[in-house]
Amino acid sequence: MSRLSKESILSQIKQGLIASCQPVDNGPMDSPEIVAAMAAASVAGGAVGLRIEGIENLKAARKAVDVPIVGIVKYDLDDSPVRITPFLQDIDDLFNAGADIIAFDGTDRVRPTTIEACVKRIQELGAMSMADCSNLAEGLYCQSLGVDLIGSTMSGYTGGETPKGPDVQLVRDLVANGCRVMAEGRYNSPELAALAIENGAYAVTVGSALTRLEHIVSWFVDAIADCKTDCKKGA
């Protein structure tokens, strides 16, 4: 399998859209064939890269497209809140399946494998690394270890109520401190995706608004339901 160089990957994704092709778990679209179709359709629409979860999904998508792929594996662990690429074996498997960039949870939480060990393994393999962080301190720590991309992915997802909008301020703060930032998390409209780039993000990842049909349909259904309620009040 031929590998893209770091310089080539960065050139391709700069100021572009990364489409996260992650269907709802166990939903009707949760199959490698459909994920590969999502990937191909996303690239046809102009996505410069993809974020793919799961080894079989990654293998299928890798055959369908030639753009850079961010690979992850997700778990629900009993002894840790960390879900994204928690084990070193996951890193090996993602690399062998064709991931160009390997993303892992970069939050400061109880975890089965240290951040340092994850970064070291990715670097040993020769892949690019991405840390999914929730705040500035986590991002700067991962940057100090040599992580290539710092994601705002986990902002709003490590405790408390999840905000409705994206954490643009975190993107600004990370950029101001010299990080190469992947804006991710609730960038669910074209305007918000553009806002991320305007605020210095190296690239922006969009998921639910593009590839989770159940979520998109529910937004419309909820809006209609709210309208019906308001109409009854005004009647």
Short mmCIF file of N, CA and C in Angstrom, two decimals, residues 65-209:
data_model
loop_
_atom_site.label_atom_id
_atom_site.label_comp_id
_atom_site.label_asym_id
_atom_site.label_seq_id
_atom_site.Cartn_x
_atom_site.Cartn_y
_atom_site.Cartn_z
N VAL A 65 -11.72 5.48 -2.16
CA VAL A 65 -11.24 6.86 -2.32
C VAL A 65 -9.72 6.90 -2.17
N ASP A 66 -9.14 8.02 -2.65
CA ASP A 66 -7.69 8.17 -2.50
C ASP A 66 -7.32 9.44 -1.73
N VAL A 67 -8.29 10.04 -1.04
CA VAL A 67 -8.00 11.22 -0.22
C VAL A 67 -7.49 10.77 1.15
N PRO A 68 -6.86 11.68 1.91
CA PRO A 68 -6.41 11.33 3.25
C PRO A 68 -7.57 10.90 4.15
N ILE A 69 -7.32 9.88 4.95
CA ILE A 69 -8.34 9.37 5.88
C ILE A 69 -7.83 9.45 7.32
N VAL A 70 -8.66 10.06 8.17
CA VAL A 70 -8.44 10.02 9.62
C VAL A 70 -9.14 8.77 10.14
N GLY A 71 -8.39 7.87 10.74
CA GLY A 71 -8.96 6.62 11.23
C GLY A 71 -9.09 6.61 12.74
N ILE A 72 -10.22 6.09 13.21
CA ILE A 72 -10.43 5.93 14.65
C ILE A 72 -11.14 4.59 14.91
N VAL A 73 -11.06 4.15 16.16
CA VAL A 73 -11.85 3.02 16.65
C VAL A 73 -12.52 3.49 17.92
N LYS A 74 -13.78 3.14 18.12
CA LYS A 74 -14.52 3.55 19.31
C LYS A 74 -14.94 2.35 20.14
N TYR A 75 -14.90 2.53 21.46
CA TYR A 75 -15.35 1.52 22.41
C TYR A 75 -16.19 2.18 23.50
N ASP A 76 -16.96 1.38 24.20
CA ASP A 76 -17.57 1.79 25.46
C ASP A 76 -16.92 0.93 26.54
N LEU A 77 -16.01 1.52 27.30
CA LEU A 77 -15.23 0.79 28.29
C LEU A 77 -15.86 0.92 29.68
N ASP A 78 -15.74 -0.13 30.47
CA ASP A 78 -16.30 -0.12 31.82
C ASP A 78 -15.45 0.70 32.79
N ASP A 79 -14.13 0.77 32.54
CA ASP A 79 -13.23 1.40 33.50
C ASP A 79 -12.60 2.70 33.02
N SER A 80 -13.13 3.25 31.93
CA SER A 80 -12.59 4.51 31.42
C SER A 80 -13.63 5.20 30.55
N PRO A 81 -13.72 6.54 30.64
CA PRO A 81 -14.64 7.28 29.77
C PRO A 81 -14.08 7.49 28.37
N VAL A 82 -12.80 7.16 28.18
CA VAL A 82 -12.16 7.34 26.88
C VAL A 82 -12.72 6.34 25.88
N ARG A 83 -13.19 6.82 24.73
CA ARG A 83 -13.81 5.95 23.73
C ARG A 83 -12.98 5.85 22.45
N ILE A 84 -12.23 6.88 22.12
CA ILE A 84 -11.61 6.99 20.80
C ILE A 84 -10.19 6.43 20.81
N THR A 85 -9.99 5.34 20.08
CA THR A 85 -8.68 4.71 19.89
C THR A 85 -7.91 4.59 21.21
N PRO A 86 -8.43 3.83 22.16
CA PRO A 86 -7.81 3.77 23.48
C PRO A 86 -6.62 2.82 23.61
N PHE A 87 -6.44 1.90 22.65
CA PHE A 87 -5.41 0.87 22.80
C PHE A 87 -4.36 0.96 21.69
N LEU A 88 -3.16 0.53 22.00
CA LEU A 88 -2.08 0.54 21.01
C LEU A 88 -2.38 -0.39 19.84
N GLN A 89 -3.06 -1.50 20.10
CA GLN A 89 -3.41 -2.42 19.02
C GLN A 89 -4.33 -1.73 18.01
N ASP A 90 -5.19 -0.84 18.50
CA ASP A 90 -6.06 -0.09 17.60
C ASP A 90 -5.24 0.74 16.62
N ILE A 91 -4.19 1.33 17.12
CA ILE A 91 -3.32 2.16 16.28
C ILE A 91 -2.69 1.32 15.19
N ASP A 92 -2.18 0.15 15.56
CA ASP A 92 -1.59 -0.76 14.57
C ASP A 92 -2.62 -1.17 13.53
N ASP A 93 -3.82 -1.51 14.00
CA ASP A 93 -4.87 -1.98 13.09
C ASP A 93 -5.31 -0.88 12.13
N LEU A 94 -5.44 0.33 12.63
CA LEU A 94 -5.84 1.46 11.78
C LEU A 94 -4.79 1.75 10.72
N PHE A 95 -3.54 1.71 11.13
CA PHE A 95 -2.46 1.96 10.17
C PHE A 95 -2.46 0.89 9.08
N ASN A 96 -2.59 -0.36 9.48
CA ASN A 96 -2.58 -1.46 8.51
C ASN A 96 -3.80 -1.45 7.59
N ALA A 97 -4.90 -0.85 8.07
CA ALA A 97 -6.11 -0.76 7.26
C ALA A 97 -6.09 0.41 6.28
N GLY A 98 -5.10 1.28 6.42
CA GLY A 98 -4.95 2.36 5.45
C GLY A 98 -5.15 3.77 5.94
N ALA A 99 -5.21 3.98 7.27
CA ALA A 99 -5.37 5.34 7.80
C ALA A 99 -4.10 6.15 7.55
N ASP A 100 -4.28 7.38 7.09
CA ASP A 100 -3.16 8.30 6.93
C ASP A 100 -2.90 9.09 8.20
N ILE A 101 -3.99 9.41 8.90
CA ILE A 101 -3.95 10.14 10.16
C ILE A 101 -4.67 9.28 11.19
N ILE A 102 -4.05 9.07 12.33
CA ILE A 102 -4.67 8.26 13.38
C ILE A 102 -5.04 9.19 14.53
N ALA A 103 -6.34 9.25 14.82
CA ALA A 103 -6.83 10.12 15.89
C ALA A 103 -7.07 9.31 17.16
N PHE A 104 -6.80 9.93 18.29
CA PHE A 104 -7.00 9.30 19.59
C PHE A 104 -7.52 10.34 20.57
N ASP A 105 -8.09 9.89 21.66
CA ASP A 105 -8.60 10.78 22.69
C ASP A 105 -7.41 11.42 23.42
N GLY A 106 -7.37 12.75 23.38
CA GLY A 106 -6.28 13.47 24.02
C GLY A 106 -6.69 14.16 25.30
N THR A 107 -7.81 13.74 25.89
CA THR A 107 -8.29 14.39 27.11
C THR A 107 -7.56 13.88 28.34
N ASP A 108 -7.58 14.70 29.39
CA ASP A 108 -6.92 14.37 30.64
C ASP A 108 -7.90 13.60 31.52
N ARG A 109 -8.08 12.31 31.19
CA ARG A 109 -9.00 11.46 31.93
C ARG A 109 -8.37 10.08 32.14
N VAL A 110 -8.99 9.30 33.02
CA VAL A 110 -8.51 7.93 33.25
C VAL A 110 -8.58 7.17 31.94
N ARG A 111 -7.49 6.47 31.61
CA ARG A 111 -7.39 5.84 30.30
C ARG A 111 -6.58 4.56 30.37
N PRO A 112 -6.84 3.61 29.46
CA PRO A 112 -6.11 2.35 29.48
C PRO A 112 -4.69 2.46 28.94
N THR A 113 -4.43 3.45 28.10
CA THR A 113 -3.10 3.66 27.52
C THR A 113 -2.77 5.13 27.59
N THR A 114 -1.54 5.46 27.96
CA THR A 114 -1.18 6.87 28.11
C THR A 114 -1.17 7.59 26.77
N ILE A 115 -1.37 8.89 26.83
CA ILE A 115 -1.27 9.71 25.62
C ILE A 115 0.12 9.59 25.03
N GLU A 116 1.13 9.60 25.90
CA GLU A 116 2.52 9.52 25.43
C GLU A 116 2.76 8.24 24.64
N ALA A 117 2.22 7.13 25.13
CA ALA A 117 2.42 5.85 24.44
C ALA A 117 1.71 5.85 23.09
N CYS A 118 0.52 6.44 23.02
CA CYS A 118 -0.21 6.51 21.75
C CYS A 118 0.57 7.32 20.72
N VAL A 119 1.06 8.46 21.14
CA VAL A 119 1.80 9.33 20.21
C VAL A 119 3.06 8.61 19.73
N LYS A 120 3.77 7.98 20.65
CA LYS A 120 4.99 7.27 20.28
C LYS A 120 4.72 6.18 19.25
N ARG A 121 3.66 5.39 19.44
CA ARG A 121 3.36 4.32 18.51
C ARG A 121 3.00 4.87 17.13
N ILE A 122 2.22 5.92 17.08
CA ILE A 122 1.86 6.51 15.79
C ILE A 122 3.09 7.02 15.07
N GLN A 123 3.96 7.66 15.81
CA GLN A 123 5.20 8.18 15.21
C GLN A 123 6.10 7.05 14.73
N GLU A 124 6.17 5.97 15.48
CA GLU A 124 6.97 4.82 15.06
C GLU A 124 6.47 4.22 13.75
N LEU A 125 5.16 4.23 13.56
CA LEU A 125 4.57 3.68 12.35
C LEU A 125 4.76 4.60 11.14
N GLY A 126 4.99 5.87 11.41
CA GLY A 126 5.16 6.82 10.32
C GLY A 126 3.88 7.46 9.86
N ALA A 127 2.80 7.32 10.65
CA ALA A 127 1.53 7.96 10.33
C ALA A 127 1.49 9.34 10.96
N MET A 128 0.51 10.13 10.55
CA MET A 128 0.27 11.40 11.22
C MET A 128 -0.65 11.18 12.41
N SER A 129 -0.53 12.03 13.40
CA SER A 129 -1.32 11.89 14.63
C SER A 129 -2.27 13.06 14.79
N MET A 130 -3.42 12.75 15.42
CA MET A 130 -4.40 13.78 15.75
C MET A 130 -4.92 13.49 17.14
N ALA A 131 -4.93 14.51 18.00
CA ALA A 131 -5.43 14.37 19.37
C ALA A 131 -6.78 15.05 19.48
N ASP A 132 -7.79 14.30 19.88
CA ASP A 132 -9.13 14.84 20.10
C ASP A 132 -9.19 15.40 21.52
N CYS A 133 -9.18 16.72 21.64
CA CYS A 133 -9.06 17.37 22.94
C CYS A 133 -10.33 18.13 23.31
N SER A 134 -10.42 18.50 24.59
CA SER A 134 -11.61 19.22 25.07
C SER A 134 -11.30 20.63 25.54
N ASN A 135 -10.02 20.94 25.74
CA ASN A 135 -9.69 22.29 26.20
C ASN A 135 -8.28 22.67 25.77
N LEU A 136 -7.90 23.90 26.06
CA LEU A 136 -6.61 24.43 25.62
C LEU A 136 -5.44 23.69 26.24
N ALA A 137 -5.51 23.42 27.55
CA ALA A 137 -4.39 22.75 28.23
C ALA A 137 -4.10 21.39 27.62
N GLU A 138 -5.14 20.63 27.32
CA GLU A 138 -4.95 19.32 26.71
C GLU A 138 -4.32 19.46 25.33
N GLY A 139 -4.81 20.42 24.56
CA GLY A 139 -4.27 20.62 23.22
C GLY A 139 -2.80 21.01 23.25
N LEU A 140 -2.44 21.89 24.16
CA LEU A 140 -1.05 22.33 24.24
C LEU A 140 -0.14 21.20 24.72
N TYR A 141 -0.65 20.36 25.61
CA TYR A 141 0.17 19.23 26.05
C TYR A 141 0.42 18.27 24.89
N CYS A 142 -0.62 17.96 24.15
CA CYS A 142 -0.46 17.05 23.00
C CYS A 142 0.45 17.68 21.95
N GLN A 143 0.33 18.98 21.75
CA GLN A 143 1.23 19.67 20.83
C GLN A 143 2.69 19.51 21.27
N SER A 144 2.93 19.59 22.58
CA SER A 144 4.30 19.48 23.09
C SER A 144 4.90 18.10 22.85
N LEU A 145 4.03 17.09 22.64
CA LEU A 145 4.50 15.73 22.37
C LEU A 145 4.76 15.50 20.88
N GLY A 146 4.44 16.51 20.06
CA GLY A 146 4.66 16.39 18.63
C GLY A 146 3.46 15.93 17.84
N VAL A 147 2.26 16.02 18.43
CA VAL A 147 1.05 15.63 17.70
C VAL A 147 0.84 16.59 16.53
N ASP A 148 0.49 16.04 15.38
CA ASP A 148 0.42 16.84 14.15
C ASP A 148 -0.82 17.72 14.07
N LEU A 149 -1.95 17.22 14.52
CA LEU A 149 -3.20 17.96 14.45
C LEU A 149 -3.89 17.93 15.81
N ILE A 150 -4.32 19.07 16.28
CA ILE A 150 -5.05 19.15 17.53
C ILE A 150 -6.52 19.40 17.21
N GLY A 151 -7.37 18.46 17.60
CA GLY A 151 -8.80 18.59 17.33
C GLY A 151 -9.55 19.17 18.51
N SER A 152 -10.55 19.99 18.21
CA SER A 152 -11.44 20.50 19.25
C SER A 152 -12.59 19.53 19.50
N THR A 153 -12.44 18.34 19.03
CA THR A 153 -13.46 17.30 18.97
C THR A 153 -14.22 17.07 20.27
N MET A 154 -13.51 17.04 21.39
CA MET A 154 -14.12 16.63 22.64
C MET A 154 -14.68 17.79 23.47
N SER A 155 -14.54 19.02 23.00
CA SER A 155 -15.08 20.16 23.75
C SER A 155 -16.59 20.02 23.89
N GLY A 156 -17.05 20.03 25.13
CA GLY A 156 -18.47 19.89 25.40
C GLY A 156 -18.93 18.47 25.62
N TYR A 157 -17.98 17.52 25.58
CA TYR A 157 -18.36 16.11 25.68
C TYR A 157 -17.66 15.37 26.82
N THR A 158 -17.13 16.11 27.80
CA THR A 158 -16.43 15.45 28.90
C THR A 158 -17.10 15.70 30.25
N GLY A 159 -18.32 16.21 30.23
CA GLY A 159 -19.04 16.47 31.47
C GLY A 159 -19.93 17.68 31.34
N GLY A 160 -21.05 17.65 32.04
CA GLY A 160 -21.98 18.77 31.97
C GLY A 160 -22.82 18.74 30.71
N GLU A 161 -23.60 19.79 30.53
CA GLU A 161 -24.49 19.89 29.39
C GLU A 161 -23.72 20.25 28.13
N THR A 162 -24.00 19.56 27.04
CA THR A 162 -23.33 19.83 25.79
C THR A 162 -23.91 21.10 25.15
N PRO A 163 -23.06 22.07 24.82
CA PRO A 163 -23.55 23.29 24.17
C PRO A 163 -24.16 22.98 22.81
N LYS A 164 -25.00 23.87 22.33
CA LYS A 164 -25.60 23.68 21.01
C LYS A 164 -24.62 24.01 19.89
N GLY A 165 -23.82 25.06 20.09
CA GLY A 165 -22.90 25.50 19.05
C GLY A 165 -21.50 24.99 19.25
N PRO A 166 -20.64 25.14 18.25
CA PRO A 166 -19.26 24.69 18.34
C PRO A 166 -18.42 25.60 19.22
N ASP A 167 -17.29 25.10 19.67
CA ASP A 167 -16.39 25.88 20.52
C ASP A 167 -15.38 26.61 19.64
N VAL A 168 -15.82 27.69 19.04
CA VAL A 168 -14.94 28.47 18.16
C VAL A 168 -13.83 29.13 18.96
N GLN A 169 -14.11 29.50 20.20
CA GLN A 169 -13.08 30.13 21.02
C GLN A 169 -11.90 29.19 21.25
N LEU A 170 -12.17 27.91 21.44
CA LEU A 170 -11.07 26.95 21.61
C LEU A 170 -10.22 26.89 20.36
N VAL A 171 -10.85 26.92 19.21
CA VAL A 171 -10.09 26.95 17.96
C VAL A 171 -9.18 28.18 17.93
N ARG A 172 -9.72 29.34 18.26
CA ARG A 172 -8.93 30.58 18.28
C ARG A 172 -7.74 30.45 19.23
N ASP A 173 -8.01 29.94 20.43
CA ASP A 173 -6.96 29.85 21.45
C ASP A 173 -5.85 28.88 21.03
N LEU A 174 -6.25 27.75 20.46
CA LEU A 174 -5.25 26.78 20.01
C LEU A 174 -4.41 27.35 18.88
N VAL A 175 -5.06 28.01 17.94
CA VAL A 175 -4.34 28.63 16.82
C VAL A 175 -3.38 29.69 17.33
N ALA A 176 -3.83 30.49 18.29
CA ALA A 176 -2.99 31.55 18.84
C ALA A 176 -1.75 31.00 19.52
N ASN A 177 -1.81 29.75 19.94
CA ASN A 177 -0.67 29.12 20.59
C ASN A 177 0.12 28.21 19.65
N GLY A 178 -0.09 28.37 18.37
CA GLY A 178 0.74 27.68 17.38
C GLY A 178 0.31 26.29 17.00
N CYS A 179 -0.91 25.89 17.38
CA CYS A 179 -1.39 24.55 17.03
C CYS A 179 -1.95 24.52 15.61
N ARG A 180 -1.79 23.39 14.96
CA ARG A 180 -2.46 23.13 13.68
C ARG A 180 -3.79 22.47 14.05
N VAL A 181 -4.89 23.21 13.89
CA VAL A 181 -6.16 22.83 14.51
C VAL A 181 -7.12 22.20 13.51
N MET A 182 -7.69 21.07 13.93
CA MET A 182 -8.81 20.47 13.23
C MET A 182 -10.07 20.85 14.01
N ALA A 183 -10.85 21.78 13.47
CA ALA A 183 -12.11 22.16 14.13
C ALA A 183 -13.10 21.02 13.97
N GLU A 184 -13.66 20.59 15.08
CA GLU A 184 -14.59 19.46 15.03
C GLU A 184 -15.51 19.53 16.24
N GLY A 185 -16.76 19.18 16.03
CA GLY A 185 -17.72 19.17 17.11
C GLY A 185 -18.80 20.23 16.94
N ARG A 186 -19.95 19.83 16.42
CA ARG A 186 -21.12 20.69 16.27
C ARG A 186 -20.97 21.76 15.19
N TYR A 187 -20.12 21.52 14.23
CA TYR A 187 -20.04 22.39 13.05
C TYR A 187 -21.05 21.85 12.03
N ASN A 188 -22.33 22.14 12.31
CA ASN A 188 -23.40 21.45 11.60
C ASN A 188 -24.12 22.30 10.56
N SER A 189 -23.45 23.33 10.06
CA SER A 189 -24.00 24.11 8.95
C SER A 189 -22.84 24.63 8.11
N PRO A 190 -23.09 24.95 6.83
CA PRO A 190 -22.02 25.51 6.00
C PRO A 190 -21.44 26.79 6.61
N GLU A 191 -22.29 27.59 7.23
CA GLU A 191 -21.82 28.85 7.81
C GLU A 191 -20.86 28.60 8.98
N LEU A 192 -21.18 27.61 9.80
CA LEU A 192 -20.30 27.30 10.93
C LEU A 192 -18.99 26.69 10.47
N ALA A 193 -19.03 25.86 9.44
CA ALA A 193 -17.80 25.29 8.90
C ALA A 193 -16.90 26.40 8.37
N ALA A 194 -17.49 27.36 7.66
CA ALA A 194 -16.71 28.49 7.15
C ALA A 194 -16.15 29.32 8.30
N LEU A 195 -16.94 29.45 9.38
CA LEU A 195 -16.49 30.21 10.54
C LEU A 195 -15.23 29.61 11.15
N ALA A 196 -15.16 28.29 11.17
CA ALA A 196 -13.98 27.63 11.71
C ALA A 196 -12.73 28.02 10.92
N ILE A 197 -12.84 28.00 9.60
CA ILE A 197 -11.69 28.37 8.77
C ILE A 197 -11.36 29.84 8.94
N GLU A 198 -12.38 30.68 9.04
CA GLU A 198 -12.16 32.12 9.24
C GLU A 198 -11.39 32.40 10.53
N ASN A 199 -11.56 31.51 11.51
CA ASN A 199 -10.89 31.70 12.80
C ASN A 199 -9.58 30.93 12.92
N GLY A 200 -9.07 30.49 11.78
CA GLY A 200 -7.73 29.93 11.76
C GLY A 200 -7.60 28.43 11.76
N ALA A 201 -8.72 27.70 11.75
CA ALA A 201 -8.62 26.23 11.72
C ALA A 201 -7.90 25.78 10.46
N TYR A 202 -7.07 24.77 10.61
CA TYR A 202 -6.35 24.24 9.45
C TYR A 202 -7.32 23.51 8.53
N ALA A 203 -8.30 22.83 9.12
CA ALA A 203 -9.36 22.14 8.39
C ALA A 203 -10.52 21.98 9.34
N VAL A 204 -11.68 21.60 8.80
CA VAL A 204 -12.86 21.43 9.65
C VAL A 204 -13.53 20.10 9.32
N THR A 205 -13.90 19.38 10.38
CA THR A 205 -14.58 18.10 10.22
C THR A 205 -16.07 18.26 10.51
N VAL A 206 -16.89 17.73 9.61
CA VAL A 206 -18.35 17.76 9.79
C VAL A 206 -18.85 16.32 9.69
N GLY A 207 -19.68 15.94 10.65
CA GLY A 207 -20.16 14.56 10.68
C GLY A 207 -21.66 14.43 10.56
N SER A 208 -22.37 14.62 11.68
CA SER A 208 -23.81 14.35 11.72
C SER A 208 -24.59 15.07 10.63
N ALA A 209 -24.23 16.31 10.35
CA ALA A 209 -24.97 17.09 9.37
C ALA A 209 -24.80 16.58 7.95
#
